[in-house]
Amino acid sequence: MANIISDETIEYVGILAKLELSAEEKEQAKKDMGSMLDYIDKLNELDTSDVEPMSHVFPVNNVFREDIVVNGDDRESILANAPGEKDGAFIVPKTVE
């Protein structure tokens, strides 16, 4: 295990995660974090020179459509459902004192 995790690091991570760890849990966390870092080191050994960079595993592209207004100028029928109307806008009861 090339990555040695210090007691200070475990304490700091515990504070950040708002965890209270016992001595046994701290030792287990040190082993687990060391194993994770060893695995990352192992992944860094892989040759990725021929791998194309990507932002997603699947070929996801944005699908855009034309922005066409289909019912934009029907103010009278929309305001017909309003509890009240003034100057082309809704009037509703006050909700905040």
mmCIF file of N, CA, C and O in Angstrom:
data_model
loop_
_atom_site.group_PDB
_atom_site.id
_atom_site.type_symbol
_atom_site.label_atom_id
_atom_site.label_comp_id
_atom_site.label_asym_id
_atom_site.label_seq_id
_atom_site.Cartn_x
_atom_site.Cartn_y
_atom_site.Cartn_z
ATOM 1 N N MET A 1 0.851 -1.169 0.000
ATOM 2 C CA MET A 1 0.000 0.000 0.000
ATOM 3 C C MET A 1 0.898 1.233 0.000
ATOM 4 O O MET A 1 1.509 1.576 0.984
ATOM 5 N N ALA A 2 0.980 1.904 -1.135
ATOM 6 C CA ALA A 2 1.871 3.057 -1.286
ATOM 7 C C ALA A 2 1.275 4.310 -0.662
ATOM 8 O O ALA A 2 2.000 5.204 -0.260
ATOM 9 N N ASN A 3 -0.026 4.376 -0.577
ATOM 10 C CA ASN A 3 -0.670 5.574 -0.044
ATOM 11 C C ASN A 3 -0.965 5.383 1.440
ATOM 12 O O ASN A 3 -1.833 4.601 1.823
ATOM 13 N N ILE A 4 -0.226 6.092 2.248
ATOM 14 C CA ILE A 4 -0.422 6.033 3.690
ATOM 15 C C ILE A 4 -1.255 7.240 4.107
ATOM 16 O O ILE A 4 -0.904 8.390 3.823
ATOM 17 N N ILE A 5 -2.369 6.977 4.748
ATOM 18 C CA ILE A 5 -3.260 8.033 5.207
ATOM 19 C C ILE A 5 -2.922 8.335 6.664
ATOM 20 O O ILE A 5 -2.878 7.436 7.501
ATOM 21 N N SER A 6 -2.704 9.595 6.976
ATOM 22 C CA SER A 6 -2.325 9.970 8.332
ATOM 23 C C SER A 6 -3.555 10.102 9.223
ATOM 24 O O SER A 6 -4.688 10.219 8.757
ATOM 25 N N ASP A 7 -3.299 10.079 10.529
ATOM 26 C CA ASP A 7 -4.387 10.271 11.495
ATOM 27 C C ASP A 7 -5.007 11.653 11.342
ATOM 28 O O ASP A 7 -6.218 11.811 11.507
ATOM 29 N N GLU A 8 -4.184 12.651 11.013
ATOM 30 C CA GLU A 8 -4.699 14.007 10.836
ATOM 31 C C GLU A 8 -5.671 14.076 9.659
ATOM 32 O O GLU A 8 -6.683 14.777 9.715
ATOM 33 N N THR A 9 -5.352 13.340 8.600
ATOM 34 C CA THR A 9 -6.242 13.319 7.430
ATOM 35 C C THR A 9 -7.584 12.701 7.793
ATOM 36 O O THR A 9 -8.643 13.220 7.416
ATOM 37 N N ILE A 10 -7.556 11.609 8.532
ATOM 38 C CA ILE A 10 -8.805 10.960 8.953
ATOM 39 C C ILE A 10 -9.606 11.886 9.859
ATOM 40 O O ILE A 10 -10.825 12.007 9.724
ATOM 41 N N GLU A 11 -8.936 12.573 10.760
ATOM 42 C CA GLU A 11 -9.629 13.527 11.639
ATOM 43 C C GLU A 11 -10.284 14.630 10.817
ATOM 44 O O GLU A 11 -11.434 15.002 11.049
ATOM 45 N N TYR A 12 -9.549 15.152 9.856
ATOM 46 C CA TYR A 12 -10.051 16.240 9.017
ATOM 47 C C TYR A 12 -11.248 15.795 8.182
ATOM 48 O O TYR A 12 -12.266 16.488 8.106
ATOM 49 N N VAL A 13 -11.150 14.614 7.580
ATOM 50 C CA VAL A 13 -12.268 14.093 6.788
ATOM 51 C C VAL A 13 -13.472 13.840 7.691
ATOM 52 O O VAL A 13 -14.610 14.109 7.303
ATOM 53 N N GLY A 14 -13.232 13.359 8.898
ATOM 54 C CA GLY A 14 -14.319 13.151 9.852
ATOM 55 C C GLY A 14 -15.018 14.451 10.215
ATOM 56 O O GLY A 14 -16.247 14.505 10.306
ATOM 57 N N ILE A 15 -14.236 15.508 10.378
ATOM 58 C CA ILE A 15 -14.817 16.827 10.676
ATOM 59 C C ILE A 15 -15.635 17.318 9.491
ATOM 60 O O ILE A 15 -16.756 17.799 9.655
ATOM 61 N N LEU A 16 -15.082 17.190 8.283
ATOM 62 C CA LEU A 16 -15.803 17.635 7.089
ATOM 63 C C LEU A 16 -17.100 16.856 6.897
ATOM 64 O O LEU A 16 -18.120 17.417 6.492
ATOM 65 N N ALA A 17 -17.070 15.554 7.178
ATOM 66 C CA ALA A 17 -18.244 14.709 6.992
ATOM 67 C C ALA A 17 -19.158 14.735 8.216
ATOM 68 O O ALA A 17 -20.194 14.084 8.207
ATOM 69 N N LYS A 18 -18.754 15.467 9.260
ATOM 70 C CA LYS A 18 -19.513 15.560 10.510
ATOM 71 C C LYS A 18 -19.757 14.165 11.098
ATOM 72 O O LYS A 18 -20.868 13.804 11.461
ATOM 73 N N LEU A 19 -18.663 13.389 11.156
ATOM 74 C CA LEU A 19 -18.712 12.041 11.710
ATOM 75 C C LEU A 19 -17.892 11.971 12.984
ATOM 76 O O LEU A 19 -16.832 12.574 13.089
ATOM 77 N N GLU A 20 -18.393 11.227 13.937
ATOM 78 C CA GLU A 20 -17.619 10.921 15.133
ATOM 79 C C GLU A 20 -17.216 9.457 15.016
ATOM 80 O O GLU A 20 -18.060 8.573 15.099
ATOM 81 N N LEU A 21 -15.937 9.219 14.796
ATOM 82 C CA LEU A 21 -15.444 7.872 14.564
ATOM 83 C C LEU A 21 -14.709 7.361 15.786
ATOM 84 O O LEU A 21 -13.936 8.085 16.419
ATOM 85 N N SER A 22 -14.942 6.090 16.102
ATOM 86 C CA SER A 22 -14.181 5.456 17.179
ATOM 87 C C SER A 22 -12.780 5.142 16.648
ATOM 88 O O SER A 22 -12.496 5.280 15.455
ATOM 89 N N ALA A 23 -11.905 4.694 17.523
ATOM 90 C CA ALA A 23 -10.536 4.377 17.118
ATOM 91 C C ALA A 23 -10.527 3.254 16.083
ATOM 92 O O ALA A 23 -9.761 3.296 15.107
ATOM 93 N N GLU A 24 -11.382 2.242 16.266
ATOM 94 C CA GLU A 24 -11.447 1.136 15.306
ATOM 95 C C GLU A 24 -11.964 1.622 13.955
ATOM 96 O O GLU A 24 -11.470 1.208 12.897
ATOM 97 N N GLU A 25 -12.971 2.494 13.985
ATOM 98 C CA GLU A 25 -13.520 3.029 12.738
ATOM 99 C C GLU A 25 -12.500 3.897 12.011
ATOM 100 O O GLU A 25 -12.426 3.874 10.779
ATOM 101 N N LYS A 26 -11.686 4.638 12.760
ATOM 102 C CA LYS A 26 -10.645 5.447 12.135
ATOM 103 C C LYS A 26 -9.610 4.569 11.448
ATOM 104 O O LYS A 26 -9.178 4.869 10.333
ATOM 105 N N GLU A 27 -9.221 3.486 12.097
ATOM 106 C CA GLU A 27 -8.252 2.578 11.495
ATOM 107 C C GLU A 27 -8.826 1.938 10.234
ATOM 108 O O GLU A 27 -8.133 1.819 9.216
ATOM 109 N N GLN A 28 -10.101 1.542 10.296
ATOM 110 C CA GLN A 28 -10.737 0.940 9.114
ATOM 111 C C GLN A 28 -10.854 1.969 7.995
ATOM 112 O O GLN A 28 -10.635 1.658 6.829
ATOM 113 N N ALA A 29 -11.174 3.221 8.339
ATOM 114 C CA ALA A 29 -11.273 4.279 7.334
ATOM 115 C C ALA A 29 -9.911 4.539 6.692
ATOM 116 O O ALA A 29 -9.826 4.772 5.485
ATOM 117 N N LYS A 30 -8.831 4.487 7.480
ATOM 118 C CA LYS A 30 -7.492 4.662 6.932
ATOM 119 C C LYS A 30 -7.186 3.566 5.910
ATOM 120 O O LYS A 30 -6.675 3.845 4.822
ATOM 121 N N LYS A 31 -7.537 2.316 6.254
ATOM 122 C CA LYS A 31 -7.302 1.210 5.331
ATOM 123 C C LYS A 31 -8.140 1.386 4.059
ATOM 124 O O LYS A 31 -7.639 1.185 2.947
ATOM 125 N N ASP A 32 -9.401 1.754 4.230
ATOM 126 C CA ASP A 32 -10.296 1.914 3.079
ATOM 127 C C ASP A 32 -9.828 3.035 2.160
ATOM 128 O O ASP A 32 -9.802 2.877 0.931
ATOM 129 N N MET A 33 -9.447 4.173 2.751
ATOM 130 C CA MET A 33 -8.982 5.298 1.932
ATOM 131 C C MET A 33 -7.679 4.943 1.220
ATOM 132 O O MET A 33 -7.478 5.300 0.055
ATOM 133 N N GLY A 34 -6.804 4.227 1.898
ATOM 134 C CA GLY A 34 -5.566 3.790 1.267
ATOM 135 C C GLY A 34 -5.841 2.859 0.089
ATOM 136 O O GLY A 34 -5.217 2.965 -0.967
ATOM 137 N N SER A 35 -6.811 1.953 0.267
ATOM 138 C CA SER A 35 -7.186 1.043 -0.821
ATOM 139 C C SER A 35 -7.749 1.807 -2.007
ATOM 140 O O SER A 35 -7.458 1.485 -3.166
ATOM 141 N N MET A 36 -8.565 2.813 -1.733
ATOM 142 C CA MET A 36 -9.131 3.620 -2.819
ATOM 143 C C MET A 36 -8.032 4.344 -3.586
ATOM 144 O O MET A 36 -8.039 4.369 -4.828
ATOM 145 N N LEU A 37 -7.091 4.924 -2.866
ATOM 146 C CA LEU A 37 -6.006 5.643 -3.529
ATOM 147 C C LEU A 37 -5.102 4.692 -4.301
ATOM 148 O O LEU A 37 -4.613 5.032 -5.382
ATOM 149 N N ASP A 38 -4.893 3.484 -3.766
ATOM 150 C CA ASP A 38 -4.110 2.484 -4.504
ATOM 151 C C ASP A 38 -4.812 2.107 -5.799
ATOM 152 O O ASP A 38 -4.178 1.929 -6.840
ATOM 153 N N TYR A 39 -6.146 1.993 -5.760
ATOM 154 C CA TYR A 39 -6.907 1.651 -6.962
ATOM 155 C C TYR A 39 -6.797 2.773 -7.995
ATOM 156 O O TYR A 39 -6.639 2.516 -9.184
ATOM 157 N N ILE A 40 -6.844 4.004 -7.541
ATOM 158 C CA ILE A 40 -6.694 5.139 -8.457
ATOM 159 C C ILE A 40 -5.305 5.125 -9.078
ATOM 160 O O ILE A 40 -5.146 5.371 -10.272
ATOM 161 N N ASP A 41 -4.293 4.817 -8.278
ATOM 162 C CA ASP A 41 -2.939 4.699 -8.828
ATOM 163 C C ASP A 41 -2.875 3.605 -9.886
ATOM 164 O O ASP A 41 -2.208 3.749 -10.911
ATOM 165 N N LYS A 42 -3.569 2.506 -9.646
ATOM 166 C CA LYS A 42 -3.611 1.408 -10.609
ATOM 167 C C LYS A 42 -4.271 1.868 -11.906
ATOM 168 O O LYS A 42 -3.805 1.551 -13.001
ATOM 169 N N LEU A 43 -5.361 2.653 -11.799
ATOM 170 C CA LEU A 43 -6.027 3.176 -12.993
ATOM 171 C C LEU A 43 -5.126 4.142 -13.754
ATOM 172 O O LEU A 43 -5.188 4.206 -14.984
ATOM 173 N N ASN A 44 -4.293 4.881 -13.035
ATOM 174 C CA ASN A 44 -3.384 5.825 -13.692
ATOM 175 C C ASN A 44 -2.310 5.115 -14.514
ATOM 176 O O ASN A 44 -1.670 5.732 -15.359
ATOM 177 N N GLU A 45 -2.106 3.822 -14.289
ATOM 178 C CA GLU A 45 -1.125 3.062 -15.063
ATOM 179 C C GLU A 45 -1.643 2.699 -16.448
ATOM 180 O O GLU A 45 -0.869 2.303 -17.311
ATOM 181 N N LEU A 46 -2.950 2.799 -16.674
ATOM 182 C CA LEU A 46 -3.538 2.419 -17.956
ATOM 183 C C LEU A 46 -3.105 3.377 -19.055
ATOM 184 O O LEU A 46 -2.974 4.579 -18.839
ATOM 185 N N ASP A 47 -2.900 2.814 -20.248
ATOM 186 C CA ASP A 47 -2.545 3.617 -21.412
ATOM 187 C C ASP A 47 -3.835 4.138 -22.048
ATOM 188 O O ASP A 47 -4.623 3.382 -22.614
ATOM 189 N N THR A 48 -4.062 5.428 -21.941
ATOM 190 C CA THR A 48 -5.276 6.041 -22.503
ATOM 191 C C THR A 48 -4.930 6.991 -23.646
ATOM 192 O O THR A 48 -5.726 7.857 -23.988
ATOM 193 N N SER A 49 -3.781 6.804 -24.258
ATOM 194 C CA SER A 49 -3.351 7.723 -25.311
ATOM 195 C C SER A 49 -4.238 7.629 -26.552
ATOM 196 O O SER A 49 -4.391 8.607 -27.275
ATOM 197 N N ASP A 50 -4.837 6.459 -26.813
ATOM 198 C CA ASP A 50 -5.689 6.300 -27.986
ATOM 199 C C ASP A 50 -7.177 6.457 -27.660
ATOM 200 O O ASP A 50 -8.020 6.179 -28.507
ATOM 201 N N VAL A 51 -7.495 6.869 -26.452
ATOM 202 C CA VAL A 51 -8.892 7.020 -26.046
ATOM 203 C C VAL A 51 -9.311 8.463 -26.266
ATOM 204 O O VAL A 51 -8.666 9.394 -25.777
ATOM 205 N N GLU A 52 -10.396 8.647 -26.998
ATOM 206 C CA GLU A 52 -10.891 9.996 -27.283
ATOM 207 C C GLU A 52 -11.572 10.569 -26.034
ATOM 208 O O GLU A 52 -12.398 9.899 -25.409
ATOM 209 N N PRO A 53 -11.241 11.788 -25.643
ATOM 210 C CA PRO A 53 -11.901 12.396 -24.485
ATOM 211 C C PRO A 53 -13.394 12.561 -24.751
ATOM 212 O O PRO A 53 -13.812 12.850 -25.865
ATOM 213 N N MET A 54 -14.193 12.350 -23.693
ATOM 214 C CA MET A 54 -15.633 12.491 -23.848
ATOM 215 C C MET A 54 -16.224 13.021 -22.553
ATOM 216 O O MET A 54 -15.636 12.896 -21.484
ATOM 217 N N SER A 55 -17.380 13.619 -22.673
ATOM 218 C CA SER A 55 -18.051 14.147 -21.485
ATOM 219 C C SER A 55 -19.115 13.200 -20.980
ATOM 220 O O SER A 55 -19.619 13.361 -19.880
ATOM 221 N N HIS A 56 -19.474 12.196 -21.794
ATOM 222 C CA HIS A 56 -20.507 11.254 -21.402
ATOM 223 C C HIS A 56 -20.207 9.916 -22.057
ATOM 224 O O HIS A 56 -19.641 9.866 -23.146
ATOM 225 N N VAL A 57 -20.603 8.843 -21.412
ATOM 226 C CA VAL A 57 -20.336 7.515 -21.942
ATOM 227 C C VAL A 57 -21.131 7.265 -23.219
ATOM 228 O O VAL A 57 -20.651 6.660 -24.160
ATOM 229 N N PHE A 58 -22.372 7.757 -23.244
ATOM 230 C CA PHE A 58 -23.233 7.565 -24.405
ATOM 231 C C PHE A 58 -23.171 8.790 -25.309
ATOM 232 O O PHE A 58 -22.946 9.905 -24.839
ATOM 233 N N PRO A 59 -23.397 8.614 -26.603
ATOM 234 C CA PRO A 59 -23.372 9.775 -27.515
ATOM 235 C C PRO A 59 -24.628 10.633 -27.340
ATOM 236 O O PRO A 59 -25.615 10.465 -28.045
ATOM 237 N N VAL A 60 -24.593 11.521 -26.367
ATOM 238 C CA VAL A 60 -25.740 12.376 -26.070
ATOM 239 C C VAL A 60 -25.512 13.734 -26.714
ATOM 240 O O VAL A 60 -24.482 14.369 -26.515
ATOM 241 N N ASN A 61 -26.468 14.180 -27.492
ATOM 242 C CA ASN A 61 -26.415 15.493 -28.106
ATOM 243 C C ASN A 61 -27.672 16.262 -27.735
ATOM 244 O O ASN A 61 -28.741 15.674 -27.561
ATOM 245 N N ASN A 62 -27.534 17.565 -27.633
ATOM 246 C CA ASN A 62 -28.706 18.389 -27.375
ATOM 247 C C ASN A 62 -29.607 18.370 -28.601
ATOM 248 O O ASN A 62 -29.136 18.433 -29.734
ATOM 249 N N VAL A 63 -30.895 18.289 -28.337
ATOM 250 C CA VAL A 63 -31.865 18.312 -29.419
ATOM 251 C C VAL A 63 -32.589 19.647 -29.338
ATOM 252 O O VAL A 63 -33.286 19.924 -28.373
ATOM 253 N N PHE A 64 -32.380 20.471 -30.330
ATOM 254 C CA PHE A 64 -32.999 21.787 -30.348
ATOM 255 C C PHE A 64 -34.156 21.787 -31.339
ATOM 256 O O PHE A 64 -34.132 21.101 -32.351
ATOM 257 N N ARG A 65 -35.171 22.548 -31.004
ATOM 258 C CA ARG A 65 -36.292 22.712 -31.915
ATOM 259 C C ARG A 65 -36.504 24.201 -32.133
ATOM 260 O O ARG A 65 -36.053 25.023 -31.336
ATOM 261 N N GLU A 66 -37.187 24.511 -33.169
ATOM 262 C CA GLU A 66 -37.492 25.906 -33.464
ATOM 263 C C GLU A 66 -38.440 26.443 -32.394
ATOM 264 O O GLU A 66 -39.401 25.777 -32.011
ATOM 265 N N ASP A 67 -38.160 27.616 -31.887
ATOM 266 C CA ASP A 67 -38.994 28.233 -30.860
ATOM 267 C C ASP A 67 -40.110 29.025 -31.550
ATOM 268 O O ASP A 67 -39.902 30.150 -31.993
ATOM 269 N N ILE A 68 -41.274 28.396 -31.645
ATOM 270 C CA ILE A 68 -42.407 29.001 -32.338
ATOM 271 C C ILE A 68 -43.515 29.253 -31.325
ATOM 272 O O ILE A 68 -43.949 28.342 -30.618
ATOM 273 N N VAL A 69 -43.983 30.476 -31.246
ATOM 274 C CA VAL A 69 -45.081 30.828 -30.353
ATOM 275 C C VAL A 69 -46.378 30.410 -31.029
ATOM 276 O O VAL A 69 -46.680 30.817 -32.145
ATOM 277 N N VAL A 70 -47.181 29.595 -30.319
ATOM 278 C CA VAL A 70 -48.415 29.105 -30.924
ATOM 279 C C VAL A 70 -49.662 29.727 -30.305
ATOM 280 O O VAL A 70 -50.709 29.713 -30.919
ATOM 281 N N ASN A 71 -49.569 30.241 -29.083
ATOM 282 C CA ASN A 71 -50.740 30.830 -28.450
ATOM 283 C C ASN A 71 -50.358 32.079 -27.647
ATOM 284 O O ASN A 71 -50.859 32.302 -26.567
ATOM 285 N N GLY A 72 -49.520 32.891 -28.188
ATOM 286 C CA GLY A 72 -48.944 33.973 -27.423
ATOM 287 C C GLY A 72 -49.769 35.236 -27.294
ATOM 288 O O GLY A 72 -49.549 36.010 -26.378
ATOM 289 N N ASP A 73 -50.741 35.477 -28.157
ATOM 290 C CA ASP A 73 -51.440 36.765 -28.111
ATOM 291 C C ASP A 73 -52.934 36.574 -27.881
ATOM 292 O O ASP A 73 -53.764 37.107 -28.598
ATOM 293 N N ASP A 74 -53.250 35.813 -26.840
ATOM 294 C CA ASP A 74 -54.650 35.521 -26.528
ATOM 295 C C ASP A 74 -54.958 36.010 -25.113
ATOM 296 O O ASP A 74 -55.508 35.295 -24.287
ATOM 297 N N ARG A 75 -54.594 37.263 -24.833
ATOM 298 C CA ARG A 75 -54.681 37.830 -23.501
ATOM 299 C C ARG A 75 -56.107 37.824 -22.951
ATOM 300 O O ARG A 75 -56.318 37.517 -21.776
ATOM 301 N N GLU A 76 -57.104 38.130 -23.767
ATOM 302 C CA GLU A 76 -58.467 38.234 -23.262
ATOM 303 C C GLU A 76 -58.978 36.906 -22.716
ATOM 304 O O GLU A 76 -59.584 36.856 -21.646
ATOM 305 N N SER A 77 -58.726 35.800 -23.443
ATOM 306 C CA SER A 77 -59.219 34.512 -22.957
ATOM 307 C C SER A 77 -58.433 34.035 -21.732
ATOM 308 O O SER A 77 -58.990 33.358 -20.870
ATOM 309 N N ILE A 78 -57.162 34.390 -21.646
ATOM 310 C CA ILE A 78 -56.375 34.019 -20.468
ATOM 311 C C ILE A 78 -56.862 34.803 -19.257
ATOM 312 O O ILE A 78 -57.072 34.241 -18.179
ATOM 313 N N LEU A 79 -57.069 36.101 -19.406
ATOM 314 C CA LEU A 79 -57.517 36.931 -18.290
ATOM 315 C C LEU A 79 -58.965 36.656 -17.912
ATOM 316 O O LEU A 79 -59.395 37.027 -16.822
ATOM 317 N N ALA A 80 -59.713 35.964 -18.757
ATOM 318 C CA ALA A 80 -61.093 35.615 -18.409
ATOM 319 C C ALA A 80 -61.130 34.666 -17.218
ATOM 320 O O ALA A 80 -62.127 34.631 -16.478
ATOM 321 N N ASN A 81 -60.076 33.908 -16.988
ATOM 322 C CA ASN A 81 -60.008 32.971 -15.860
ATOM 323 C C ASN A 81 -59.417 33.602 -14.609
ATOM 324 O O ASN A 81 -59.345 32.954 -13.578
ATOM 325 N N ALA A 82 -58.982 34.838 -14.675
ATOM 326 C CA ALA A 82 -58.331 35.494 -13.546
ATOM 327 C C ALA A 82 -59.367 35.912 -12.501
ATOM 328 O O ALA A 82 -60.488 36.269 -12.837
ATOM 329 N N PRO A 83 -58.970 35.890 -11.214
ATOM 330 C CA PRO A 83 -59.892 36.374 -10.179
ATOM 331 C C PRO A 83 -60.125 37.876 -10.293
ATOM 332 O O PRO A 83 -61.153 38.377 -9.858
ATOM 333 N N GLY A 84 -59.191 38.582 -10.885
ATOM 334 C CA GLY A 84 -59.318 40.014 -11.113
ATOM 335 C C GLY A 84 -58.310 40.444 -12.164
ATOM 336 O O GLY A 84 -57.330 39.743 -12.421
ATOM 337 N N GLU A 85 -58.559 41.594 -12.796
ATOM 338 C CA GLU A 85 -57.678 42.044 -13.876
ATOM 339 C C GLU A 85 -57.544 43.553 -13.815
ATOM 340 O O GLU A 85 -58.497 44.268 -13.522
ATOM 341 N N LYS A 86 -56.323 44.039 -14.039
ATOM 342 C CA LYS A 86 -56.081 45.471 -14.076
ATOM 343 C C LYS A 86 -54.945 45.721 -15.055
ATOM 344 O O LYS A 86 -53.873 45.135 -14.930
ATOM 345 N N ASP A 87 -55.172 46.560 -16.037
ATOM 346 C CA ASP A 87 -54.173 46.931 -17.035
ATOM 347 C C ASP A 87 -53.562 45.712 -17.729
ATOM 348 O O ASP A 87 -52.364 45.651 -17.991
ATOM 349 N N GLY A 88 -54.377 44.695 -17.999
ATOM 350 C CA GLY A 88 -53.898 43.518 -18.709
ATOM 351 C C GLY A 88 -53.095 42.557 -17.863
ATOM 352 O O GLY A 88 -52.394 41.703 -18.392
ATOM 353 N N ALA A 89 -53.181 42.644 -16.540
ATOM 354 C CA ALA A 89 -52.442 41.758 -15.644
ATOM 355 C C ALA A 89 -53.393 41.158 -14.619
ATOM 356 O O ALA A 89 -54.477 41.681 -14.369
ATOM 357 N N PHE A 90 -52.993 40.042 -14.017
ATOM 358 C CA PHE A 90 -53.782 39.392 -12.984
ATOM 359 C C PHE A 90 -53.767 40.227 -11.710
ATOM 360 O O PHE A 90 -52.743 40.798 -11.336
ATOM 361 N N ILE A 91 -54.889 40.265 -11.010
ATOM 362 C CA ILE A 91 -54.966 40.807 -9.646
ATOM 363 C C ILE A 91 -55.358 39.634 -8.766
ATOM 364 O O ILE A 91 -56.384 38.990 -8.999
ATOM 365 N N VAL A 92 -54.544 39.345 -7.780
ATOM 366 C CA VAL A 92 -54.795 38.244 -6.876
ATOM 367 C C VAL A 92 -54.730 38.720 -5.440
ATOM 368 O O VAL A 92 -54.168 39.790 -5.160
ATOM 369 N N PRO A 93 -55.333 37.993 -4.510
ATOM 370 C CA PRO A 93 -55.280 38.404 -3.111
ATOM 371 C C PRO A 93 -53.845 38.439 -2.595
ATOM 372 O O PRO A 93 -52.999 37.643 -2.999
ATOM 373 N N LYS A 94 -53.567 39.334 -1.684
ATOM 374 C CA LYS A 94 -52.252 39.472 -1.080
ATOM 375 C C LYS A 94 -51.973 38.237 -0.222
ATOM 376 O O LYS A 94 -52.828 37.809 0.559
ATOM 377 N N THR A 95 -50.779 37.671 -0.358
ATOM 378 C CA THR A 95 -50.447 36.465 0.396
ATOM 379 C C THR A 95 -49.440 36.714 1.522
ATOM 380 O O THR A 95 -49.294 35.891 2.403
ATOM 381 N N VAL A 96 -48.729 37.824 1.474
ATOM 382 C CA VAL A 96 -47.713 38.135 2.472
ATOM 383 C C VAL A 96 -48.070 39.458 3.120
ATOM 384 O O VAL A 96 -48.351 40.440 2.448
ATOM 385 N N GLU A 97 -48.054 39.464 4.436
ATOM 386 C CA GLU A 97 -48.371 40.707 5.167
ATOM 387 C C GLU A 97 -47.134 41.563 5.310
ATOM 388 O O GLU A 97 -46.052 41.159 5.433
#
